CSV table of C-alpha atoms in Angstrom, one decimal:
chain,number,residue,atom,x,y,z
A,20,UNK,CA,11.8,117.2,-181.4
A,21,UNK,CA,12.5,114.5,-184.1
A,22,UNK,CA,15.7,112.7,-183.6
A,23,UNK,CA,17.7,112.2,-186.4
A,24,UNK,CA,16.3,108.6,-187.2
A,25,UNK,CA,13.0,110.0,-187.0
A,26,UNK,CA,13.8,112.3,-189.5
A,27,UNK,CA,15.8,110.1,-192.0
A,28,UNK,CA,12.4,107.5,-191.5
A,29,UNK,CA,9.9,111.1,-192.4
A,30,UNK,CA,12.4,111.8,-195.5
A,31,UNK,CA,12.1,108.8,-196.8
A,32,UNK,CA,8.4,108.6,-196.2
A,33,UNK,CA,7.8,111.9,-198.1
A,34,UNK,CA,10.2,111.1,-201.0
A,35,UNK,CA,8.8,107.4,-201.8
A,36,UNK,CA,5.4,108.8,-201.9
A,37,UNK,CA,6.1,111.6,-204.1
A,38,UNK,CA,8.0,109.6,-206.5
A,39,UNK,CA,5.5,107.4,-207.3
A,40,UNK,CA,7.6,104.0,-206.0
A,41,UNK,CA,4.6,102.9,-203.7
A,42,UNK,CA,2.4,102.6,-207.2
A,43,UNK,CA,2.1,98.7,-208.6
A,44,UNK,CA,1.9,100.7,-212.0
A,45,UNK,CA,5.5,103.3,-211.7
A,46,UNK,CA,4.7,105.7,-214.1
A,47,UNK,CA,1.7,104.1,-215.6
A,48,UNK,CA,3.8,101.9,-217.4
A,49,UNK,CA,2.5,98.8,-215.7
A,50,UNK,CA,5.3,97.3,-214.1
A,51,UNK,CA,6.6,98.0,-210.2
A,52,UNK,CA,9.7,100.4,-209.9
A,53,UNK,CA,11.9,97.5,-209.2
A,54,UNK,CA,11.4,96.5,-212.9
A,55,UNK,CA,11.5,99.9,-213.8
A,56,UNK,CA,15.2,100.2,-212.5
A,57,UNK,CA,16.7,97.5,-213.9
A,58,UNK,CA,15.3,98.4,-217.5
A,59,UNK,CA,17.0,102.0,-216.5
A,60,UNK,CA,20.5,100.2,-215.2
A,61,UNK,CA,20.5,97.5,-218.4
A,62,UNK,CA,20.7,100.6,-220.5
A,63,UNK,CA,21.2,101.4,-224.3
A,64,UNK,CA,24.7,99.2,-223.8
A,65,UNK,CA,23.6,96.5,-222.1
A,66,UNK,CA,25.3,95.3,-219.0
A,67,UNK,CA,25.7,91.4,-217.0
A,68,UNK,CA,23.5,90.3,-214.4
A,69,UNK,CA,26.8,90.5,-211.7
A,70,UNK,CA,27.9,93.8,-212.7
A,71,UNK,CA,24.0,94.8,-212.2
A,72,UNK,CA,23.7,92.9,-208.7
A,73,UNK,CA,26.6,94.6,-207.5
A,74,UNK,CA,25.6,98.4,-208.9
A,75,UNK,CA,22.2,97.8,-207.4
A,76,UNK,CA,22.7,95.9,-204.3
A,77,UNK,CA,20.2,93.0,-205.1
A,78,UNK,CA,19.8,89.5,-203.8
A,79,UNK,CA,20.8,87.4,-206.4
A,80,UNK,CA,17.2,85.6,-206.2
A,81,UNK,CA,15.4,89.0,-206.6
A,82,UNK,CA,17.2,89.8,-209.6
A,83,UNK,CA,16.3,86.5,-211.3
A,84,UNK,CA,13.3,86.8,-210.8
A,85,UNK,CA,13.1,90.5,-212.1
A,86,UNK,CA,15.0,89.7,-215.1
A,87,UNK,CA,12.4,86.8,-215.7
A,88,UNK,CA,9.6,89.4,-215.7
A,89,UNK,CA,11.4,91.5,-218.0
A,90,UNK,CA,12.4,88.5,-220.0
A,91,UNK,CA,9.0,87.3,-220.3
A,92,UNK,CA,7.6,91.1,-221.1
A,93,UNK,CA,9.8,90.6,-224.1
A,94,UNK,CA,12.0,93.6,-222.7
A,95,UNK,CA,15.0,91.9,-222.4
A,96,UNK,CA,17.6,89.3,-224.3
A,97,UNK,CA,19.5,87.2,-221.7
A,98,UNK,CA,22.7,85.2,-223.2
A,99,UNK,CA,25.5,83.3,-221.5
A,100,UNK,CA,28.3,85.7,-221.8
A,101,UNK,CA,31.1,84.3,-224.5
A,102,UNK,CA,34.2,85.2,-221.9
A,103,UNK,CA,32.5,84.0,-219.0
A,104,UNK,CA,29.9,81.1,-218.9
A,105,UNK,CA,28.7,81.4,-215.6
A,106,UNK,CA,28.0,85.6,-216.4
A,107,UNK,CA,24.5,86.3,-218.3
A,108,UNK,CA,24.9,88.9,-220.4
A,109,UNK,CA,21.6,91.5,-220.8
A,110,UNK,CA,20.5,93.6,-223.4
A,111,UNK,CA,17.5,94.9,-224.4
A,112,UNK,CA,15.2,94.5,-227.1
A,113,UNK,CA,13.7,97.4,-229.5
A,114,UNK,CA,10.7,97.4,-227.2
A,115,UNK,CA,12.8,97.6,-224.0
A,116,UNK,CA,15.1,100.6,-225.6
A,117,UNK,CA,11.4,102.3,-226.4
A,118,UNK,CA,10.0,101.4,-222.7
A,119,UNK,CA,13.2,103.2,-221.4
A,120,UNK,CA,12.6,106.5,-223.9
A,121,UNK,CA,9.0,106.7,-222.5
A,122,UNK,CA,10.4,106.6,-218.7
A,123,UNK,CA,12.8,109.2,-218.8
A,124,UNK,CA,10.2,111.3,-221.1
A,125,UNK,CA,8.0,110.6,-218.2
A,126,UNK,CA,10.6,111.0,-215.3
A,127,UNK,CA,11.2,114.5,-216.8
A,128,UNK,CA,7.8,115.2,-216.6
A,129,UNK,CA,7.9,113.9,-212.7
A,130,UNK,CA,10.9,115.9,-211.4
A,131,UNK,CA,8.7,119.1,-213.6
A,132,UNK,CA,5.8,118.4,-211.8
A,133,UNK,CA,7.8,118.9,-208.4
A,134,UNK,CA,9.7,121.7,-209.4
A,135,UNK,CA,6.5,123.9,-210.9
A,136,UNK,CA,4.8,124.9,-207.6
A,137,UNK,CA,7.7,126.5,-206.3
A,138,UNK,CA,9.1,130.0,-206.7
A,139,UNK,CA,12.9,130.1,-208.4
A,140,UNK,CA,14.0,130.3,-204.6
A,141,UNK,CA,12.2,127.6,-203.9
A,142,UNK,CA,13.4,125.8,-206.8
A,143,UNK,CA,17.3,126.1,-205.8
A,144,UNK,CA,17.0,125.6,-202.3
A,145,UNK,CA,15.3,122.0,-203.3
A,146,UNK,CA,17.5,121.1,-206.1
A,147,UNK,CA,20.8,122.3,-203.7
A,148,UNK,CA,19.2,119.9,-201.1
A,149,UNK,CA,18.8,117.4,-203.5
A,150,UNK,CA,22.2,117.3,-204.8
A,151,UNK,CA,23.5,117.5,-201.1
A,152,UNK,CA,21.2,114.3,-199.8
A,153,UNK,CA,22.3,112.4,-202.7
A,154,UNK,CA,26.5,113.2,-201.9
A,155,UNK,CA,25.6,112.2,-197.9
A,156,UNK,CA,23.3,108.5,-199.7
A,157,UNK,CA,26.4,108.1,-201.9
A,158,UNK,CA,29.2,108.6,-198.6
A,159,UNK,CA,26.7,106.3,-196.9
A,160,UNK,CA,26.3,103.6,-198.8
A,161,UNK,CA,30.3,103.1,-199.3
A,162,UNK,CA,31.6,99.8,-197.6
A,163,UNK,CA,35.1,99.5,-196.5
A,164,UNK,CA,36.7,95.8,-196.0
A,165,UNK,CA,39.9,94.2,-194.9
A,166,UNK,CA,40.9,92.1,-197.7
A,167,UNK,CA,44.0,90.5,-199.1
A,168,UNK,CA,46.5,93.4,-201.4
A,169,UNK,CA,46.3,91.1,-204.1
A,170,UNK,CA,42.7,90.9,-204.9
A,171,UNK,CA,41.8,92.2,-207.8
A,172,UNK,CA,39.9,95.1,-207.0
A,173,UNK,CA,43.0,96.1,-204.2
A,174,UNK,CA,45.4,96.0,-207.3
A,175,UNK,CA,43.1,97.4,-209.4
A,176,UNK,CA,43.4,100.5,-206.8
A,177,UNK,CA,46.9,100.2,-206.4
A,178,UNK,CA,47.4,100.8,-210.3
A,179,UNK,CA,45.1,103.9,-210.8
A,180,UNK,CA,47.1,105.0,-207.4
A,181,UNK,CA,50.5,104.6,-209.1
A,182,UNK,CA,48.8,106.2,-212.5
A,183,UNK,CA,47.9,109.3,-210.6
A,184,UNK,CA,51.1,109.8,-208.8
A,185,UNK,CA,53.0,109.3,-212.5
A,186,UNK,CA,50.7,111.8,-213.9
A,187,UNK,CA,51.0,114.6,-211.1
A,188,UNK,CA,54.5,114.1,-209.7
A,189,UNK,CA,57.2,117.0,-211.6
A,190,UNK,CA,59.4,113.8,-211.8
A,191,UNK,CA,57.2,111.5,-212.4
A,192,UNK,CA,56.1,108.2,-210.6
A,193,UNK,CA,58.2,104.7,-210.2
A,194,UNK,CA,57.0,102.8,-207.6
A,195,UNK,CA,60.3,101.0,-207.3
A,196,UNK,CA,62.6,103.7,-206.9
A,197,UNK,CA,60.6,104.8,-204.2
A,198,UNK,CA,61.0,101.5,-202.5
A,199,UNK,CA,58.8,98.7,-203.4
A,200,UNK,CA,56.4,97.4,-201.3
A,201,UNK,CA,55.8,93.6,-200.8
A,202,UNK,CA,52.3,92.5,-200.1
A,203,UNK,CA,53.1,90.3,-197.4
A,204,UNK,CA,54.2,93.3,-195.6
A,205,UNK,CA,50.4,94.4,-195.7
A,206,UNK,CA,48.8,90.8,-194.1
A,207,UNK,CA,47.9,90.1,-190.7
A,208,UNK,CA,48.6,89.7,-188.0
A,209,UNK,CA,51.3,93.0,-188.4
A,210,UNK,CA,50.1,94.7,-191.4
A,211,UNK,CA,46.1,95.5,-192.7
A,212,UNK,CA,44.8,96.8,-196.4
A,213,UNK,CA,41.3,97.7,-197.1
A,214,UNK,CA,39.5,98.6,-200.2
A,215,UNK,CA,36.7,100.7,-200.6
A,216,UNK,CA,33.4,100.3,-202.7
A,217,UNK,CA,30.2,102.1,-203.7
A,218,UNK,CA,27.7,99.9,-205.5
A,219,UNK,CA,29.7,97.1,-205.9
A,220,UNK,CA,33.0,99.0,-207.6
A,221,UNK,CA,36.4,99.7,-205.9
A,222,UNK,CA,36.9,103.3,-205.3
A,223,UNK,CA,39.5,103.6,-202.7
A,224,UNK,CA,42.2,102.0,-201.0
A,225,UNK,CA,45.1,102.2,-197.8
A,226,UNK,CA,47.5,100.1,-197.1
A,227,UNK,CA,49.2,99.4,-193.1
A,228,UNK,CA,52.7,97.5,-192.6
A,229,UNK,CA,54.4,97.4,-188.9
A,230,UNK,CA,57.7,99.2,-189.1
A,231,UNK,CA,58.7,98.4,-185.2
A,232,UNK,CA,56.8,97.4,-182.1
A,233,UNK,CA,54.8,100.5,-181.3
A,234,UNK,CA,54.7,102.1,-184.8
A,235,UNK,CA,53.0,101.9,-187.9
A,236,UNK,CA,53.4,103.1,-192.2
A,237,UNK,CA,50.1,104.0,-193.5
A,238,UNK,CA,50.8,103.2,-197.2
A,239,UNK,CA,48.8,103.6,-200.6
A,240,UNK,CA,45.7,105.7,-199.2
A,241,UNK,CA,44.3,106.8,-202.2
A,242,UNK,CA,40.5,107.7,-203.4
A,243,UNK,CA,38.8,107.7,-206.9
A,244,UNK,CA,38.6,111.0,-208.6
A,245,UNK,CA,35.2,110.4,-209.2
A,246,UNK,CA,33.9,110.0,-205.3
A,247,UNK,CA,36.3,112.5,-203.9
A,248,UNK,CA,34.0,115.2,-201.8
A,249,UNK,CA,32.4,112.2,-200.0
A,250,UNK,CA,35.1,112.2,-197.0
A,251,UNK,CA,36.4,109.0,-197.7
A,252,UNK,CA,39.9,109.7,-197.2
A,253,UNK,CA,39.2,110.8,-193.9
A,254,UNK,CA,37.1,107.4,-193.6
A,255,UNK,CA,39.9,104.9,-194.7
A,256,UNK,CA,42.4,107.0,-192.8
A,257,UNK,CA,40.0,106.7,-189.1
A,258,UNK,CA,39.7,103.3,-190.5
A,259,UNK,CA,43.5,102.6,-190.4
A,260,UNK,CA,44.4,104.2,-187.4
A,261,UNK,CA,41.2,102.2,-185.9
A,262,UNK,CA,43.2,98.7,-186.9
A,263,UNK,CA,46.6,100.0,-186.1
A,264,UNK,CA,45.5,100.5,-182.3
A,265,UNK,CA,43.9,97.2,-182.3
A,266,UNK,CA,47.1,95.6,-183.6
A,267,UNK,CA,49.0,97.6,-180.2
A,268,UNK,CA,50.6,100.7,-182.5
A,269,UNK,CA,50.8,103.5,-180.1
A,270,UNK,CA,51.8,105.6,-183.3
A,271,UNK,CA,51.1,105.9,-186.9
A,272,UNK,CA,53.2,107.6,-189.5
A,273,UNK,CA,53.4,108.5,-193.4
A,274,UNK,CA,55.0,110.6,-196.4
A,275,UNK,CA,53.7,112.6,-198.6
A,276,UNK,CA,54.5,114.7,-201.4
A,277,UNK,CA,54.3,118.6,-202.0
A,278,UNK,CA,52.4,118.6,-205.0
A,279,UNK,CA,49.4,116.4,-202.8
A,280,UNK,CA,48.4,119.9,-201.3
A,281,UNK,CA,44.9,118.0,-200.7
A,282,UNK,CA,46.3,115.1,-198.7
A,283,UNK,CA,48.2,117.4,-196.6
A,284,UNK,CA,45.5,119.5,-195.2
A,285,UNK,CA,43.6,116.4,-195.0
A,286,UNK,CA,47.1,115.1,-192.5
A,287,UNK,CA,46.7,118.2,-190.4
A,288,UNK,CA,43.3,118.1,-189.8
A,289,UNK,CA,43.6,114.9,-188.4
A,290,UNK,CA,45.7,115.3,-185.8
A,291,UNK,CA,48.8,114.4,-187.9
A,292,UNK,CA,52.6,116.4,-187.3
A,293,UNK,CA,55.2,117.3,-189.5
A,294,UNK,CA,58.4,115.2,-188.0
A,295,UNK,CA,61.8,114.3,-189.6
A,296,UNK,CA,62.2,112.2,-192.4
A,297,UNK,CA,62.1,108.7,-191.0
A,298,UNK,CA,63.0,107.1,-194.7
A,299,UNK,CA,64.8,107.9,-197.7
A,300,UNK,CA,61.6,107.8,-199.8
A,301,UNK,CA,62.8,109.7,-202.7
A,302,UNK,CA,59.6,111.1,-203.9
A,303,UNK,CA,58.5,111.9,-200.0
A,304,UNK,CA,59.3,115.6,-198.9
A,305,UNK,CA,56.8,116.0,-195.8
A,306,UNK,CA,56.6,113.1,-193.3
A,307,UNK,CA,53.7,113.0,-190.6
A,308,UNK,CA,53.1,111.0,-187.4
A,309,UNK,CA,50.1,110.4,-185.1
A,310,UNK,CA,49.7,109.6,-181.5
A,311,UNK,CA,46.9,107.4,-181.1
């Protein structure tokens, strides 16, 4: 019986083989799918070499060295960036915008050739798996880290959290007339906050503070629209309680709001209990608390 590592190392196997990315030539085009890619990232807008580091996970060496080949194939235009100095901007050339036409044409033919063996069943039961195997690679590859709330990617969060709240709350959203919340009270040694990212962008956040000597406030635990369905709130949240215990909290609590039906049932299938209000949050009308 194949364990489940054998079977993610057999998937793998199967899938690089049929897509063509063992080939020197990907596609018949000449170039190595690595080249391939980053054509397919840079895109009819263009990009930077960070924002295309971080989107692919590259060493920065491999990427020079890719953007060289691409550079020199007279695919590419790399300029210093005119906000930034130290950022290359990337576009490409009439020849690179053609070499990208003639992959996808010939990545449609790919995915075609896949598909035209198979019976309609067939056909939905792989695409079905498909789309499933590429929400569990997405979930996967998110990284979660203990940073500082004044980064810019935490306040970046923090803002589309407050935006969201403003846009679904009856009453709207004020973060200080619900109490505002200073940063300090989210920095160690009592208090944590950790910011999610897939492929190098922000998409989550949640916030811990120390209210007495066995309890903690989970605060600001909020997900991107976009990357919701991936069980990342479930993630952050495991990930806060995980931090609170280390820091000796016996308990963890929170308050929500009735129109955050989602983050409710998320609460209760946690392990989390409706208790008394424990603040005068105005915005707050159910309050939870956790044993840990």
């Amino acid at each position: 019986m194949f364990s489940q590592i054998d079977q993610v190392r057999r998937f793998n196997r199967v899938v690089s083989q049929r897509a063509g990315t063992l080939d020197q030539s990907y596609l018949g085009q000449g170039r190595p799918l690595g080249e391939a890619r980053l054509l397919f990232e840079i895109g009819h807008d263009g990009g930077n070499a960070r924002e295309l580091r971080d989107r692919l996970g590259l060493d920065s060496g491999y990427l020079s060295r890719l953007l060289r080949a691409l550079e020199s194939q007279g695919m590419i235009v790399v300029t210093p960036s005119e906000t930034d100095r130290r950022v290359r901007d990337i576009q490409l050339t009439d020849a690179g915008r053609a070499q990208v036409e003639t992959y996808d044409r010939l990545s449609d033919d790919l995915a075609s050739s896949i598909l035209a063996p198979l019976d309609e069943r067939q056909k939905a039961k792989l695409v079905e798996a498909m789309a499933q195997v590429e929400r569990l690679y997405r979930a996967a590859a998110v990284t979660v880290s203990a940073e500082s709330p004044a980064t810019v990617d935490a306040r970046a969060c923090v803002d589309q959290y407050i935006r969201e709240l403003n846009q679904r709350f009856d009453t709207g959203y004020d973060p200080d007339t619900a109490g505002p919340l200073d940063d300090s009270e989210f920095l160690p040694p009592d208090g944590v906050f950790v910011v999610a990212r897939l492929d190098g962008k922000a998409i989550g956040c949640g916030g811990l503070k120390r209210l007495d000597a066995e309890t903690g406030e989970i605060k600001r635990l909020w997900v991107s629209p976009d990357t919701r369905g991936l069980g990342l709130g479930r993630r952050l949240l495991v990930e806060l309680e995980a931090l609170a215990q280390q820091r000796g909290m016996a308990r963890v609590c929170l308050d929500t709001n009735g129109t955050l039906v989602e983050a409710q049932a998320l609460y209760h299938a946690q392990g989390y209990v409706e208790v008394a209000p424990y603040n005068d949050n105005p915005y707050a009308q159910h309050w939870f608390e956790k044993r840990l």
